[in-house]
CSV table of C-alpha atoms in Angstrom, one decimal:
chain,number,residue,atom,x,y,z
A,97,MET,CA,24.6,-22.0,10.4
A,98,ASN,CA,24.8,-18.2,10.6
A,99,LYS,CA,22.5,-16.2,8.4
A,100,GLN,CA,24.1,-14.3,5.6
A,101,LYS,CA,23.1,-11.1,3.8
A,102,SER,CA,22.0,-13.1,0.8
A,103,ASP,CA,19.6,-15.2,2.9
A,104,THR,CA,17.1,-12.3,3.0
A,105,PRO,CA,16.0,-11.2,-0.5
A,106,ILE,CA,15.3,-7.5,-1.1
A,107,ILE,CA,12.6,-6.6,-3.6
A,108,LEU,CA,12.4,-3.0,-4.7
A,109,VAL,CA,9.2,-1.5,-6.2
A,110,PRO,CA,9.3,1.9,-7.9
A,111,GLY,CA,6.6,4.4,-7.5
A,112,PHE,CA,4.2,5.6,-10.2
A,113,TRP,CA,5.5,6.3,-13.7
A,114,LEU,CA,8.8,4.4,-13.0
A,115,GLY,CA,10.4,1.1,-13.9
A,116,ALA,CA,13.1,-1.0,-12.3
A,117,TRP,CA,15.7,1.3,-13.9
A,118,ALA,CA,15.0,3.9,-11.2
A,119,TRP,CA,16.7,1.6,-8.6
A,120,ASN,CA,19.8,0.9,-10.7
A,121,ASP,CA,22.2,2.9,-8.5
A,122,VAL,CA,20.7,1.4,-5.3
A,123,THR,CA,20.9,-2.2,-6.6
A,124,ASP,CA,24.5,-1.7,-7.7
A,125,VAL,CA,25.5,-0.7,-4.2
A,126,LEU,CA,23.5,-3.5,-2.5
A,127,ARG,CA,24.9,-6.2,-4.8
A,128,ALA,CA,28.4,-5.0,-4.4
A,129,ASP,CA,27.9,-5.4,-0.7
A,130,GLY,CA,26.6,-8.9,-1.0
A,131,TYR,CA,22.9,-8.5,-0.8
A,132,ASN,CA,20.3,-10.5,-2.9
A,133,VAL,CA,18.3,-7.7,-4.5
A,134,ARG,CA,15.7,-7.5,-7.4
A,135,ALA,CA,14.0,-4.4,-8.7
A,136,LEU,CA,10.6,-4.7,-10.4
A,137,THR,CA,8.9,-3.1,-13.3
A,138,LEU,CA,5.2,-3.4,-12.7
A,139,PRO,CA,2.7,-4.3,-15.5
A,140,GLY,CA,2.0,-1.4,-17.8
A,141,LEU,CA,5.2,0.5,-16.9
A,142,GLU,CA,7.4,-1.3,-19.5
A,143,SER,CA,7.4,1.5,-22.1
A,144,ASN,CA,5.3,4.4,-23.5
A,145,ASP,CA,3.9,2.0,-26.1
A,146,THR,CA,2.5,-0.6,-23.6
A,147,ASP,CA,-1.2,-1.2,-23.7
A,148,ARG,CA,-2.4,-0.1,-20.2
A,149,SER,CA,-6.2,-0.3,-20.9
A,150,ALA,CA,-6.8,-3.6,-19.1
A,151,ILE,CA,-4.2,-3.3,-16.3
A,152,ASN,CA,-5.6,-2.8,-12.8
A,153,PHE,CA,-4.4,-2.5,-9.2
A,154,SER,CA,-4.6,-6.2,-8.5
A,155,ASP,CA,-2.3,-6.9,-11.5
A,156,HIS,CA,0.4,-4.9,-9.7
A,157,VAL,CA,-0.3,-6.7,-6.4
A,158,ASP,CA,-0.1,-10.0,-8.2
A,159,ALA,CA,3.2,-9.1,-9.8
A,160,ILE,CA,4.8,-8.3,-6.5
A,161,CYS,CA,3.4,-11.4,-4.9
A,162,ASP,CA,4.8,-13.5,-7.7
A,163,ALA,CA,8.3,-11.9,-7.1
A,164,VAL,CA,8.0,-12.7,-3.4
A,165,LYS,CA,7.1,-16.3,-4.2
A,166,VAL,CA,10.1,-16.7,-6.6
A,167,ALA,CA,12.4,-15.3,-3.9
A,168,GLY,CA,11.7,-18.4,-1.8
A,169,GLU,CA,12.5,-16.8,1.5
A,170,PRO,CA,10.7,-14.0,3.5
A,171,VAL,CA,11.7,-10.8,1.8
A,172,VAL,CA,12.4,-7.2,2.6
A,173,LEU,CA,9.8,-5.4,0.4
A,174,ALA,CA,10.7,-1.8,-0.3
A,175,VAL,CA,8.0,0.3,-2.0
A,176,HIS,CA,8.3,3.9,-3.1
A,177,SER,CA,5.7,6.7,-3.2
A,178,ALA,CA,2.2,5.6,-4.3
A,179,THR,CA,3.1,1.9,-4.4
A,180,GLY,CA,2.8,2.1,-0.6
A,181,ALA,CA,-0.8,1.0,-1.3
A,182,THR,CA,0.3,-1.9,-3.5
A,183,GLY,CA,2.9,-3.0,-1.0
A,184,TYR,CA,0.4,-2.8,1.9
A,185,ALA,CA,-1.9,-5.1,-0.1
A,186,VAL,CA,0.9,-7.6,-0.6
A,187,SER,CA,1.7,-7.6,3.2
A,188,ASP,CA,-2.0,-8.3,3.8
A,189,ARG,CA,-2.1,-11.1,1.3
A,190,MET,CA,1.1,-12.9,2.4
A,191,PRO,CA,2.4,-11.4,5.7
A,192,GLU,CA,4.3,-14.6,6.5
A,193,GLN,CA,6.5,-14.0,3.4
A,194,ILE,CA,7.3,-10.4,4.3
A,195,ALA,CA,10.2,-10.2,6.8
A,196,ALA,CA,9.9,-6.4,6.7
A,197,MET,CA,8.3,-3.6,4.8
A,198,VAL,CA,10.2,-0.5,3.8
A,199,TYR,CA,8.2,2.6,2.7
A,200,VAL,CA,10.5,5.0,0.8
A,201,ASP,CA,8.9,8.5,1.0
A,202,SER,CA,5.7,6.5,1.3
A,203,PHE,CA,3.3,4.9,3.8
A,204,PRO,CA,0.8,2.0,3.9
A,205,GLU,CA,-2.0,3.6,2.0
A,206,LYS,CA,-5.5,2.2,2.5
A,207,ASP,CA,-7.3,4.3,-0.2
A,208,ALA,CA,-7.1,4.8,-3.9
A,209,MET,CA,-4.8,7.6,-5.1
A,210,ASN,CA,-7.7,9.1,-7.2
A,211,PRO,CA,-10.9,7.1,-7.1
A,212,GLU,CA,-12.6,9.5,-9.6
A,213,PHE,CA,-9.9,9.1,-12.2
A,214,ASP,CA,-11.5,7.7,-15.4
A,215,SER,CA,-8.8,7.7,-18.1
A,216,VAL,CA,-6.9,4.7,-19.4
A,217,GLU,CA,-3.6,6.2,-18.1
A,218,MET,CA,-2.2,9.0,-16.0
A,219,PRO,CA,0.9,10.8,-17.5
A,220,PHE,CA,3.7,12.1,-15.4
A,221,PRO,CA,2.6,15.4,-14.0
A,222,SER,CA,4.1,18.8,-14.7
A,223,TRP,CA,6.5,20.1,-12.1
A,224,LYS,CA,4.1,22.9,-11.1
A,225,ASN,CA,1.5,20.2,-10.2
A,226,LEU,CA,3.8,18.4,-7.7
A,227,ASP,CA,4.1,19.2,-4.1
A,228,GLU,CA,6.9,21.7,-3.5
A,229,ALA,CA,8.3,19.4,-0.7
A,230,ASP,CA,8.7,16.6,-3.2
A,231,ILE,CA,10.9,18.5,-5.7
A,232,ASN,CA,12.7,20.9,-3.3
A,233,GLY,CA,16.4,20.9,-4.1
A,234,MET,CA,15.9,18.6,-7.1
A,235,SER,CA,18.7,18.9,-9.7
A,236,ASP,CA,18.1,19.5,-13.4
A,237,GLU,CA,19.7,16.2,-14.1
A,238,HIS,CA,17.1,14.4,-12.1
A,239,ARG,CA,14.3,16.4,-13.5
A,240,ASN,CA,15.4,15.6,-17.0
A,241,LEU,CA,15.9,11.9,-16.3
A,242,LEU,CA,12.4,11.6,-14.9
A,243,ARG,CA,10.8,13.6,-17.7
A,244,GLN,CA,12.6,11.5,-20.3
A,245,ARG,CA,12.0,8.0,-18.8
A,246,ALA,CA,8.6,8.4,-17.0
A,247,VAL,CA,5.9,6.2,-18.4
A,248,PRO,CA,2.1,6.9,-17.9
A,249,GLU,CA,0.6,5.0,-15.0
A,250,PRO,CA,-2.3,2.6,-15.7
A,251,GLY,CA,-5.6,4.1,-14.7
A,252,GLY,CA,-6.6,1.0,-12.8
A,253,ALA,CA,-3.6,1.5,-10.4
A,254,VAL,CA,-4.7,5.1,-9.8
A,255,ARG,CA,-8.4,4.7,-9.1
A,256,GLU,CA,-8.5,1.3,-7.3
A,257,ALA,CA,-7.9,0.8,-3.6
A,258,PRO,CA,-6.2,-2.2,-1.8
A,259,VAL,CA,-8.4,-4.9,-0.3
A,260,LEU,CA,-7.3,-5.4,3.3
A,261,THR,CA,-8.7,-8.4,5.3
A,262,ASN,CA,-5.8,-9.9,7.2
A,263,ASP,CA,-4.8,-8.2,10.4
A,264,ARG,CA,-1.5,-10.1,10.5
A,265,ARG,CA,-0.2,-7.3,8.2
A,266,LEU,CA,-0.2,-5.0,11.2
A,267,ASP,CA,2.6,-6.9,12.8
A,268,VAL,CA,5.0,-6.8,9.9
A,269,PRO,CA,8.0,-4.7,10.9
A,270,SER,CA,7.9,-1.5,8.9
A,271,THR,CA,10.5,1.1,8.3
A,272,ILE,CA,9.5,4.6,7.0
A,273,ILE,CA,12.3,6.3,5.0
A,274,CYS,CA,11.5,10.0,5.4
A,275,THR,CA,12.8,12.2,2.6
A,276,ALA,CA,10.6,15.0,1.4
A,277,HIS,CA,9.1,15.2,4.9
A,278,THR,CA,10.9,14.6,8.2
A,279,SER,CA,9.9,11.9,10.6
A,280,ASP,CA,8.6,14.6,12.9
A,281,GLU,CA,6.4,15.9,10.1
A,282,ILE,CA,5.1,12.4,9.3
A,283,LYS,CA,4.3,11.8,13.0
A,284,SER,CA,2.4,15.1,13.0
A,285,PHE,CA,0.4,13.9,10.0
A,286,ILE,CA,-0.6,10.8,11.9
A,287,GLU,CA,-1.8,12.9,14.8
A,288,LYS,CA,-4.0,14.8,12.4
A,289,GLY,CA,-5.5,11.6,11.2
A,290,TRP,CA,-4.1,11.8,7.7
A,291,LEU,CA,-2.2,8.5,7.6
A,292,SER,CA,-4.5,5.9,9.0
A,293,GLY,CA,-2.6,3.0,7.5
A,294,LEU,CA,0.6,4.0,9.2
A,295,GLU,CA,-1.2,4.7,12.5
A,296,GLU,CA,-2.5,1.1,12.7
A,297,LEU,CA,0.9,-0.6,12.4
A,298,ASN,CA,2.4,-2.2,15.5
A,299,ASP,CA,6.1,-2.1,14.7
A,300,VAL,CA,7.4,1.1,13.0
A,301,THR,CA,10.9,2.6,12.7
A,302,TYR,CA,11.6,6.0,11.2
A,303,VAL,CA,14.7,6.9,9.2
A,304,ASP,CA,15.4,10.5,8.1
A,305,LEU,CA,17.1,10.8,4.7
A,306,PRO,CA,16.6,14.4,3.7
A,307,THR,CA,16.3,14.9,0.0
A,308,HIS,CA,13.6,15.1,-2.7
A,309,HIS,CA,10.9,12.5,-3.4
A,310,TRP,CA,13.2,10.2,-5.4
A,311,PRO,CA,16.1,9.3,-3.1
A,312,MET,CA,17.1,6.4,-5.3
A,313,LEU,CA,18.4,9.1,-7.7
A,314,SER,CA,19.8,11.6,-5.3
A,315,ARG,CA,21.1,9.5,-2.4
A,316,PRO,CA,21.4,5.9,-3.5
A,317,LYS,CA,24.3,5.0,-1.2
A,318,GLU,CA,22.5,6.2,1.8
A,319,LEU,CA,19.2,4.5,0.8
A,320,ALA,CA,21.1,1.3,0.1
A,321,ALA,CA,22.6,1.5,3.6
A,322,ALA,CA,19.2,2.0,5.2
A,323,LEU,CA,17.9,-1.1,3.3
A,324,GLY,CA,21.0,-3.0,4.4
A,325,ASP,CA,20.3,-2.0,8.0
A,326,VAL,CA,16.8,-3.6,7.8
A,327,VAL,CA,18.3,-6.8,6.6
A,328,GLN,CA,21.0,-6.8,9.3
A,329,ASN,CA,18.3,-6.3,11.9
A,330,ILE,CA,16.5,-9.4,10.6
A,331,ILE,CA,19.8,-11.4,10.6
A,332,SER,CA,20.6,-10.5,14.2
A,333,ASP,CA,17.2,-11.4,15.6
């Protein structure tokens, strides 16, 4: 029997401060094209009123692992921004269930985002505190949407690092979607020793998708196509 698009589930994980809603335009395109896709809202990101005091990094890893198990088949796991650390931890815990990783303006992070962070939650930062490359060319519409819908990130997700013990994660095929920085820039960062998690992977593909840090908002059709290409490569193998 020939494999179909729906045989390989796609799981989409938003970056810090975001819920499943951030992927809406991408999931619409993928579902219309016949793909099996699910976007997640990680624990603590449900609303501004959510109690985040007891939520930690491992809760986020567990939530993604649970979604992978529910999918029933090896998945394409797409993670955005700082959830590169969370996704990498999932690929370490259950590499046999990850058909491919996709890092959307992200990379396999081995360290905590801010190990010295000591608050219960981290609010969405002001625009002046974000990297200029991340917001370059960003529309007022997207700025307003993020400002209105962003939810504080649980402190445990900010200060805790992934536990990595399984070298089988290194062989999981990984695609890096380069948006705020080009693939050439990312490779130069590796040469400078800045991205050790990415450097250690054995099977990496780079895709340039020039835009700001949130391509699911600015270029959802192109991002959906890139995710579809990953699934098609799995089907054709």
